[in-house]
Amino acid sequence: MKKSYAVDMVNGPLFSRILIYAFPLILSGVLQLLFNAADIVVVGKFTGSHALAAVGSTSALINLLVNLFIGISIGTNVMVARYCGARDWQNCEDTVHTSIAISIIGGILMIFVGVLFAKPLLELMGTPADVITHSVLYMRIYFLGMPAFMIYNFGAAILRAIGDTKRPLYFLTVAGVVNVIFNLFFVIVFNMGVAGVAVATVISQVISAVLILMCLLKMDGMCQLHKNKIRLHAGKVKEMLRIGIPAGLQGIVFSISNVLIQSSINSFGSVVMAGNTAASNIEGFVYTAMNAIYQTSLSFTSQNLGAGNTARIKKILFYCLGIVTVIGLVLGQGAYLLGRPLLSIYSSDPAVVDFGLVRLSIVSASYFFCGLMDVCCGSIRGLGYSIMPMLVSLTGACAFRVLWIFTFFQIEHTLFSLYISYPISWILTFAVHLLCFIYAYRKLMKTKLNLQPAEA
């Protein structure tokens, strides 16, 4: 009998299975962040603060360019989970092969986008002249690995949908170790600077993509991948886009607001940029732990909806809200309290560390509000709603931040006034998302009640 890697999301106790499902996701997210952290630490320590600023200044722009496809991968997760819950073999198989086809096409497309538009977009962001050459080089090399990046993310979404969060963790462990080794090798031995860390990242992405493809090809069941069946199924593309594009657009607009914030940070100079980069990277570990609970709420809600277990959906949200609050408070406050030694890992410049602490004291300390916002959004998406959570997030978080930058920040041109826009936007958006979930859940229960046959 083959070892089962999947968590049964539709039967048995919820709380323990949510934790079992989420823990490998948290570790996977941490490993993915270590790709970028290794880049930043190595260039910061062995190349200098200008190279550190160059690598860090690209993250918001990279997220902006790839978020549409990341959103479509969320559509993959929702659809595969729902079909698995309903035991709908054919539709699940078609979704899997359509997803891999989209990942390949999207990855090739993103190579051209990244290579051609890296410099004009970085210039548009106001990237300082002393770092832009390195930033452009890093981005162009990074985007050569986009096909592998897309294949891994879509493949991991398929595995998560069936309850398997362990094997993506194993694959990222291998890729993460390779990334760190090649980072040190290319930068210290060959003195390649930002180009070296970019090449190391691409190599690690290729390894993780190959491993996940081998897994899908060899696995049994409705999610098995067959090379000769990889193609676009029109109906599945339409449904995947219906769910995924709003999520992707939400991510894009979030990234636009983050690009505007990054541009505002750029106006304070390269030392502040370096401090912000280091602090953002530390916060990334907090965020990825909370984002694992968002993905958990999405998958559990989708599978239980497909299986008709509507009574479990409300419990899933409550459990996930509680777990993400604990994670956000413990890790967020911990990152701030240990901020100075943590920031010193990235840079030995005292000024860089001081500016990083300013961000941690505001953003990291209140990060659990972001987790609450995301979990609510995940549960709503798991129920099949795509436009509603997008509109709420765009209005409550993105539009608010953009308005803040062009109004209050212009009056009070300080880092505090810039960073405080984050927690305020999270609180507002969480409150509205919670109301939307209550509306969607009540509508679901009412529909289910109306569909039940009357007693004789």
Coordinates of C-alpha atoms in Angstrom, one line a residue:
M1 CA 0.0 0.0 0.0
K2 CA 1.4 3.4 -1.0
K3 CA 1.9 6.0 1.7
S4 CA -0.8 8.6 1.8
Y5 CA 0.3 12.2 1.9
A6 CA -3.2 13.7 1.8
V7 CA -5.2 15.1 4.8
D8 CA -8.9 14.1 4.8
M9 CA -10.5 17.5 4.9
V10 CA -14.2 16.4 4.8
N11 CA -14.3 13.8 7.6
G12 CA -13.2 13.6 11.2
P13 CA -12.0 16.3 13.6
L14 CA -11.3 19.7 12.1
F15 CA -8.9 21.5 14.4
S16 CA -6.2 18.8 14.5
R17 CA -6.4 18.3 10.7
I18 CA -6.2 22.0 10.0
L19 CA -3.0 22.1 12.0
I20 CA -1.6 19.0 10.3
Y21 CA -2.4 20.5 6.9
A22 CA -1.1 24.0 7.7
F23 CA 2.2 23.1 9.4
P24 CA 3.9 21.8 6.2
L25 CA 2.5 24.9 4.4
I26 CA 4.1 27.2 6.9
L27 CA 7.4 25.4 6.5
S28 CA 7.1 25.5 2.7
G29 CA 6.5 29.2 2.8
V30 CA 9.5 29.8 5.1
L31 CA 11.7 27.8 2.7
Q32 CA 10.4 29.9 -0.3
L33 CA 11.3 33.0 1.6
L34 CA 14.7 31.6 2.3
F35 CA 15.4 31.7 -1.4
N36 CA 15.0 35.5 -1.3
A37 CA 16.5 35.8 2.2
A38 CA 19.6 34.0 1.1
D39 CA 19.9 36.4 -1.9
I40 CA 19.6 39.4 0.4
V41 CA 21.8 38.2 3.2
V42 CA 24.6 37.2 0.8
V43 CA 24.6 40.4 -1.2
G44 CA 24.3 42.5 1.9
K45 CA 27.2 40.8 3.7
F46 CA 29.5 40.2 0.7
T47 CA 28.7 42.9 -1.8
G48 CA 27.4 45.9 0.1
S49 CA 24.3 48.0 0.9
H50 CA 23.8 49.2 -2.7
A51 CA 23.5 45.6 -3.9
L52 CA 21.1 44.9 -0.9
A53 CA 19.0 47.8 -1.9
A54 CA 19.1 46.7 -5.6
V55 CA 17.7 43.2 -4.8
G56 CA 15.2 44.5 -2.3
S57 CA 13.8 47.2 -4.6
T58 CA 12.7 44.6 -7.2
S59 CA 10.5 42.5 -4.9
A60 CA 7.4 44.7 -5.1
L61 CA 7.7 44.9 -8.9
I62 CA 8.2 41.2 -9.3
N63 CA 5.1 40.5 -7.2
L64 CA 3.2 43.0 -9.4
L65 CA 4.1 41.2 -12.6
V66 CA 3.5 37.6 -11.4
N67 CA 0.4 38.1 -9.3
L68 CA -2.1 37.6 -12.1
F69 CA -0.9 34.0 -12.6
I70 CA -0.6 33.4 -8.9
G71 CA -4.3 34.4 -8.7
I72 CA -5.1 31.9 -11.4
S73 CA -3.4 29.2 -9.4
I74 CA -5.8 30.0 -6.6
G75 CA -8.5 29.1 -9.2
T76 CA -6.8 25.8 -9.7
N77 CA -6.8 25.2 -5.9
V78 CA -10.5 26.0 -5.5
M79 CA -11.6 23.9 -8.5
V80 CA -9.5 20.8 -7.8
A81 CA -10.5 20.8 -4.1
R82 CA -14.2 21.1 -5.0
Y83 CA -14.0 18.3 -7.6
C84 CA -12.1 16.1 -5.2
G85 CA -14.7 16.7 -2.5
A86 CA -17.4 15.8 -4.9
R87 CA -15.4 12.8 -6.3
D88 CA -15.8 14.2 -9.8
W89 CA -13.0 12.3 -11.6
Q90 CA -13.2 13.7 -15.1
N91 CA -13.6 17.4 -14.2
C92 CA -10.7 17.1 -11.8
E93 CA -8.4 15.5 -14.4
D94 CA -9.3 18.2 -17.0
T95 CA -8.6 20.9 -14.4
V96 CA -5.2 19.5 -13.6
H97 CA -4.0 19.3 -17.2
T98 CA -5.4 22.7 -18.0
S99 CA -3.5 24.2 -15.0
I100 CA -0.2 22.8 -16.1
A101 CA -0.7 24.1 -19.7
I102 CA -1.5 27.6 -18.3
S103 CA 1.6 27.5 -16.1
I104 CA 3.8 26.7 -19.1
I105 CA 2.3 29.3 -21.3
G106 CA 2.3 31.9 -18.6
G107 CA 5.9 31.2 -17.6
I108 CA 7.1 31.7 -21.2
L109 CA 5.1 34.9 -21.5
M110 CA 6.6 36.3 -18.3
I111 CA 10.2 35.8 -19.6
F112 CA 9.5 38.4 -22.3
V113 CA 7.7 40.8 -19.9
G114 CA 10.5 40.7 -17.3
V115 CA 13.3 41.1 -19.8
L116 CA 11.8 43.8 -21.9
F117 CA 10.1 45.9 -19.2
A118 CA 12.4 45.6 -16.2
K119 CA 14.4 48.8 -16.8
P120 CA 11.4 51.2 -17.7
L121 CA 9.3 49.9 -14.8
L122 CA 12.2 50.3 -12.3
E123 CA 12.8 53.8 -13.6
L124 CA 9.1 54.5 -13.2
M125 CA 9.3 53.5 -9.6
G126 CA 12.1 56.0 -9.0
T127 CA 14.8 53.5 -8.3
P128 CA 18.0 55.5 -7.5
A129 CA 20.7 55.8 -10.1
D130 CA 23.3 54.1 -7.8
V131 CA 21.3 50.8 -7.7
I132 CA 19.2 50.6 -10.9
T133 CA 21.8 48.8 -13.0
H134 CA 22.0 46.0 -10.5
S135 CA 18.3 45.9 -10.1
V136 CA 17.7 45.5 -13.8
L137 CA 20.3 42.8 -14.1
Y138 CA 18.8 40.9 -11.1
M139 CA 15.2 41.1 -12.5
R140 CA 16.2 40.0 -16.1
I141 CA 18.0 36.9 -14.8
Y142 CA 15.2 36.1 -12.3
F143 CA 12.5 36.2 -15.0
L144 CA 14.4 33.6 -17.1
G145 CA 13.2 31.1 -14.4
M146 CA 9.6 32.1 -14.7
P147 CA 8.4 28.8 -16.5
A148 CA 9.8 26.8 -13.6
F149 CA 8.3 29.3 -11.0
M150 CA 4.9 28.9 -12.6
I151 CA 5.0 25.1 -12.9
Y152 CA 5.9 24.7 -9.3
N153 CA 3.2 27.1 -8.0
F154 CA 0.4 25.5 -10.1
G155 CA 1.6 22.0 -9.3
A156 CA 1.7 22.9 -5.6
A157 CA -1.8 24.3 -5.8
I158 CA -3.0 20.9 -7.2
L159 CA -1.3 19.0 -4.3
R160 CA -2.7 21.4 -1.7
A161 CA -6.2 21.0 -3.1
I162 CA -6.1 17.2 -2.4
G163 CA -4.7 17.8 1.1
D164 CA -1.1 17.1 0.3
T165 CA 1.1 19.8 1.8
K166 CA 4.0 17.5 2.7
R167 CA 5.6 16.8 -0.7
P168 CA 5.9 20.5 -1.7
L169 CA 7.7 21.0 1.5
Y170 CA 10.2 18.2 0.7
F171 CA 10.8 19.6 -2.8
L172 CA 11.4 23.1 -1.5
T173 CA 13.8 21.7 1.1
V174 CA 16.0 20.3 -1.6
A175 CA 15.7 23.4 -3.8
G176 CA 16.4 25.7 -0.8
V177 CA 19.6 23.9 0.1
V178 CA 20.8 24.1 -3.5
N179 CA 19.9 27.8 -3.6
V180 CA 22.0 28.7 -0.5
I181 CA 25.0 26.7 -1.7
F182 CA 25.0 28.3 -5.2
N183 CA 24.4 31.7 -3.7
L184 CA 27.6 31.5 -1.7
F185 CA 29.5 29.8 -4.6
F186 CA 28.6 32.4 -7.2
V187 CA 29.0 35.5 -5.0
I188 CA 32.1 34.5 -2.9
V189 CA 34.0 32.3 -5.3
F190 CA 33.1 33.9 -8.7
N191 CA 32.3 37.4 -7.3
M192 CA 29.2 37.6 -9.5
G193 CA 27.2 39.9 -7.1
V194 CA 23.5 40.3 -7.8
A195 CA 23.8 38.2 -11.0
G196 CA 25.1 35.3 -8.9
V197 CA 22.2 35.3 -6.5
A198 CA 19.7 35.6 -9.4
V199 CA 21.2 32.6 -11.2
A200 CA 21.2 30.6 -8.0
T201 CA 17.5 31.4 -7.5
V202 CA 16.7 30.3 -11.1
I203 CA 18.5 27.0 -10.6
S204 CA 16.6 26.3 -7.4
Q205 CA 13.3 27.1 -9.1
V206 CA 14.0 24.6 -11.9
I207 CA 14.8 21.9 -9.4
S208 CA 11.5 22.4 -7.5
A209 CA 9.5 22.5 -10.7
V210 CA 11.1 19.2 -12.0
L211 CA 10.4 17.5 -8.6
I212 CA 6.7 18.5 -8.6
L213 CA 6.2 17.4 -12.2
M214 CA 7.7 14.0 -11.4
C215 CA 5.4 13.8 -8.4
L216 CA 2.3 14.5 -10.5
L217 CA 3.3 12.1 -13.2
K218 CA 3.9 9.2 -10.8
M219 CA 0.9 9.7 -8.4
D220 CA -2.3 7.7 -8.6
G221 CA -5.8 9.0 -8.6
M222 CA -7.8 11.8 -10.3
C223 CA -4.9 14.3 -10.1
Q224 CA -2.4 12.2 -12.0
L225 CA -0.6 14.1 -14.8
H226 CA -0.3 12.6 -18.3
K227 CA 2.0 14.4 -20.7
N228 CA -0.1 13.6 -23.7
K229 CA -3.2 15.2 -22.0
I230 CA -1.7 18.6 -21.2
R231 CA -3.8 21.1 -23.0
L232 CA -6.3 23.9 -22.4
H233 CA -9.9 22.8 -21.8
A234 CA -12.1 25.8 -22.7
G235 CA -14.6 25.3 -19.9
K236 CA -12.0 24.8 -17.3
V237 CA -10.0 27.8 -18.5
K238 CA -13.2 29.9 -18.2
E239 CA -14.0 28.8 -14.7
M240 CA -10.3 29.0 -13.5
L241 CA -10.2 32.6 -14.9
R242 CA -13.5 33.4 -13.3
I243 CA -12.2 32.5 -9.8
G244 CA -8.5 33.3 -10.4
I245 CA -8.5 36.6 -12.3
P246 CA -10.3 38.6 -9.5
A247 CA -7.7 37.1 -7.0
G248 CA -4.9 38.0 -9.4
L249 CA -6.2 41.5 -10.0
Q250 CA -6.5 41.9 -6.3
G251 CA -2.8 40.9 -5.9
I252 CA -1.8 43.2 -8.8
V253 CA -3.5 46.2 -7.3
F254 CA -2.1 45.3 -3.9
S255 CA 1.3 45.3 -5.6
I256 CA 0.6 48.6 -7.2
S257 CA -0.1 50.1 -3.8
N258 CA 3.1 48.5 -2.5
V259 CA 5.0 49.8 -5.5
L260 CA 3.8 53.3 -4.7
I261 CA 4.9 52.7 -1.1
Q262 CA 8.2 51.5 -2.3
S263 CA 8.5 54.6 -4.5
S264 CA 7.8 56.7 -1.4
I265 CA 10.5 54.8 0.5
N266 CA 12.9 55.3 -2.4
S267 CA 12.5 59.1 -1.8
F268 CA 14.3 58.7 1.5
G269 CA 17.5 57.3 -0.1
S270 CA 19.3 54.0 -0.4
V271 CA 20.0 53.6 3.3
V272 CA 16.3 53.7 4.2
M273 CA 15.7 51.4 1.2
A274 CA 18.1 48.9 2.6
G275 CA 16.6 49.0 6.1
N276 CA 13.1 48.7 4.6
T277 CA 14.3 45.7 2.5
A278 CA 15.7 43.9 5.5
A279 CA 12.6 44.6 7.7
S280 CA 10.3 43.5 4.9
N281 CA 12.2 40.3 4.5
I282 CA 11.8 39.5 8.3
E283 CA 8.1 40.3 8.1
G284 CA 7.8 38.0 5.1
F285 CA 8.4 35.1 7.5
V286 CA 5.5 36.2 9.7
Y287 CA 3.3 36.8 6.6
T288 CA 4.0 33.4 5.0
A289 CA 3.1 31.6 8.3
M290 CA -0.3 33.5 8.3
N291 CA -0.8 33.0 4.6
A292 CA -0.6 29.2 5.2
I293 CA -3.8 29.6 7.3
Y294 CA -5.4 31.5 4.4
Q295 CA -4.6 28.7 2.0
T296 CA -5.9 26.2 4.6
S297 CA -9.2 28.0 4.9
L298 CA -9.5 28.1 1.1
S299 CA -8.8 24.4 0.6
F300 CA -10.9 23.1 3.5
T301 CA -13.8 25.3 2.6
S302 CA -13.7 24.3 -1.1
Q303 CA -13.5 20.6 -0.4
N304 CA -16.3 20.7 2.2
L305 CA -18.5 22.7 -0.1
G306 CA -17.9 20.1 -2.9
A307 CA -18.8 17.3 -0.4
G308 CA -21.9 19.1 0.8
N309 CA -20.6 19.5 4.4
T310 CA -21.8 23.0 4.8
A311 CA -22.1 22.8 8.6
R312 CA -18.3 22.4 8.8
I313 CA -17.6 25.6 6.9
K314 CA -18.3 28.1 9.7
K315 CA -16.2 26.0 12.1
I316 CA -13.3 26.1 9.6
L317 CA -13.4 29.9 9.6
F318 CA -13.5 30.2 13.4
Y319 CA -10.6 27.8 13.8
C320 CA -8.5 29.5 11.2
L321 CA -9.2 33.0 12.6
G322 CA -8.0 31.8 16.1
I323 CA -4.9 30.1 14.7
V324 CA -3.9 33.0 12.6
T325 CA -4.3 35.4 15.5
V326 CA -1.9 33.4 17.7
I327 CA 0.6 33.1 14.9
G328 CA 0.5 36.8 14.0
L329 CA 0.8 38.0 17.5
V330 CA 3.6 35.6 18.6
L331 CA 5.7 36.0 15.4
G332 CA 4.9 39.6 14.7
Q333 CA 5.7 40.8 18.2
G334 CA 8.7 38.5 18.3
A335 CA 10.1 39.9 15.1
Y336 CA 9.9 43.4 16.6
L337 CA 11.4 42.5 20.0
L338 CA 14.3 40.6 18.4
G339 CA 14.5 43.2 15.6
R340 CA 18.0 44.5 16.2
P341 CA 19.8 41.1 16.1
L342 CA 17.6 39.9 13.2
L343 CA 18.3 43.0 11.1
S344 CA 22.0 42.8 11.9
I345 CA 22.0 39.5 9.9
Y346 CA 21.2 41.4 6.8
S347 CA 23.4 44.4 7.3
S348 CA 26.1 45.6 9.7
D349 CA 25.4 49.2 9.0
P350 CA 23.8 50.7 12.2
A351 CA 21.7 53.2 10.1
V352 CA 20.2 50.4 8.1
V353 CA 19.3 48.5 11.3
D354 CA 17.7 51.6 12.8
F355 CA 15.5 52.3 9.8
G356 CA 14.5 48.7 9.7
L357 CA 13.4 48.9 13.3
V358 CA 11.1 51.8 12.5
R359 CA 9.2 49.5 10.1
L360 CA 9.1 46.5 12.4
S361 CA 7.7 48.6 15.3
I362 CA 4.6 49.5 13.2
V363 CA 4.0 46.9 10.5
S364 CA 5.3 43.7 12.2
A365 CA 3.7 44.4 15.6
S366 CA 0.3 44.7 14.1
Y367 CA 0.6 42.0 11.4
F368 CA -2.0 39.7 12.9
F369 CA -4.7 42.0 11.5
C370 CA -3.4 41.2 8.0
G371 CA -3.8 37.5 8.8
L372 CA -7.4 38.0 10.0
M373 CA -8.2 39.8 6.7
D374 CA -6.7 37.1 4.5
V375 CA -8.4 34.2 6.3
C376 CA -11.8 35.8 5.8
C377 CA -11.0 36.4 2.2
G378 CA -9.9 32.7 1.7
S379 CA -13.1 31.4 3.2
I380 CA -15.2 33.6 0.9
R381 CA -13.2 32.4 -2.1
G382 CA -13.6 28.8 -1.0
L383 CA -17.4 29.4 -1.1
G384 CA -17.0 30.2 -4.8
Y385 CA -17.2 34.0 -4.6
S386 CA -14.5 35.8 -6.6
I387 CA -15.7 39.4 -7.3
M388 CA -16.9 40.2 -3.8
P389 CA -13.6 39.6 -1.9
M390 CA -11.7 41.4 -4.7
L391 CA -13.8 44.5 -4.5
V392 CA -13.6 44.6 -0.7
S393 CA -9.8 44.2 -0.6
L394 CA -9.2 46.7 -3.4
T395 CA -11.4 49.3 -1.7
G396 CA -10.4 48.7 2.0
A397 CA -6.7 48.1 1.5
C398 CA -5.4 49.2 -1.9
A399 CA -7.5 52.3 -2.6
F400 CA -7.1 53.4 1.0
R401 CA -3.3 53.2 0.9
V402 CA -3.1 55.0 -2.4
L403 CA -5.3 57.8 -1.1
W404 CA -3.2 57.9 2.1
I405 CA 0.0 58.3 0.1
F406 CA -1.4 61.2 -2.0
T407 CA -3.0 63.0 1.0
F408 CA -1.8 62.4 4.6
F409 CA 1.7 61.3 3.6
Q410 CA 2.2 64.4 1.5
I411 CA 1.4 66.5 4.5
E412 CA 3.4 64.4 7.0
H413 CA 6.3 63.2 5.0
T414 CA 7.7 60.7 7.5
L415 CA 8.3 56.9 7.6
F416 CA 5.8 56.6 10.5
S417 CA 3.0 58.2 8.5
L418 CA 3.8 55.9 5.6
Y419 CA 3.9 52.7 7.5
I420 CA 0.8 53.3 9.7
S421 CA -1.3 53.0 6.5
Y422 CA -0.8 49.2 6.6
P423 CA -2.5 48.3 10.0
I424 CA -5.3 50.8 9.4
S425 CA -6.1 49.3 6.0
W426 CA -6.0 45.7 7.4
I427 CA -8.5 46.5 10.2
L428 CA -11.0 48.1 7.9
T429 CA -10.8 45.4 5.3
F430 CA -11.1 42.5 7.8
A431 CA -14.3 44.0 9.3
V432 CA -16.0 44.2 5.9
H433 CA -14.7 40.7 4.8
L434 CA -16.3 39.2 8.0
L435 CA -19.6 40.8 7.2
C436 CA -19.4 39.4 3.6
F437 CA -18.7 35.9 4.9
I438 CA -21.7 36.0 7.2
Y439 CA -23.9 37.1 4.2
A440 CA -22.4 34.4 1.9
Y441 CA -22.7 31.6 4.5
R442 CA -26.3 32.5 5.3
K443 CA -27.2 32.5 1.6
L444 CA -25.6 29.1 1.3
M445 CA -27.5 27.6 4.2
K446 CA -30.8 29.1 3.0
T447 CA -30.2 27.6 -0.5
K448 CA -29.4 24.2 1.0
L449 CA -32.6 24.4 3.1
N450 CA -34.7 25.2 0.1
L451 CA -33.3 22.3 -1.9
Q452 CA -34.1 19.7 0.8
P453 CA -37.2 17.6 0.0
A454 CA -40.2 18.3 2.2
E455 CA -41.2 15.7 4.7
A456 CA -44.2 13.5 3.8

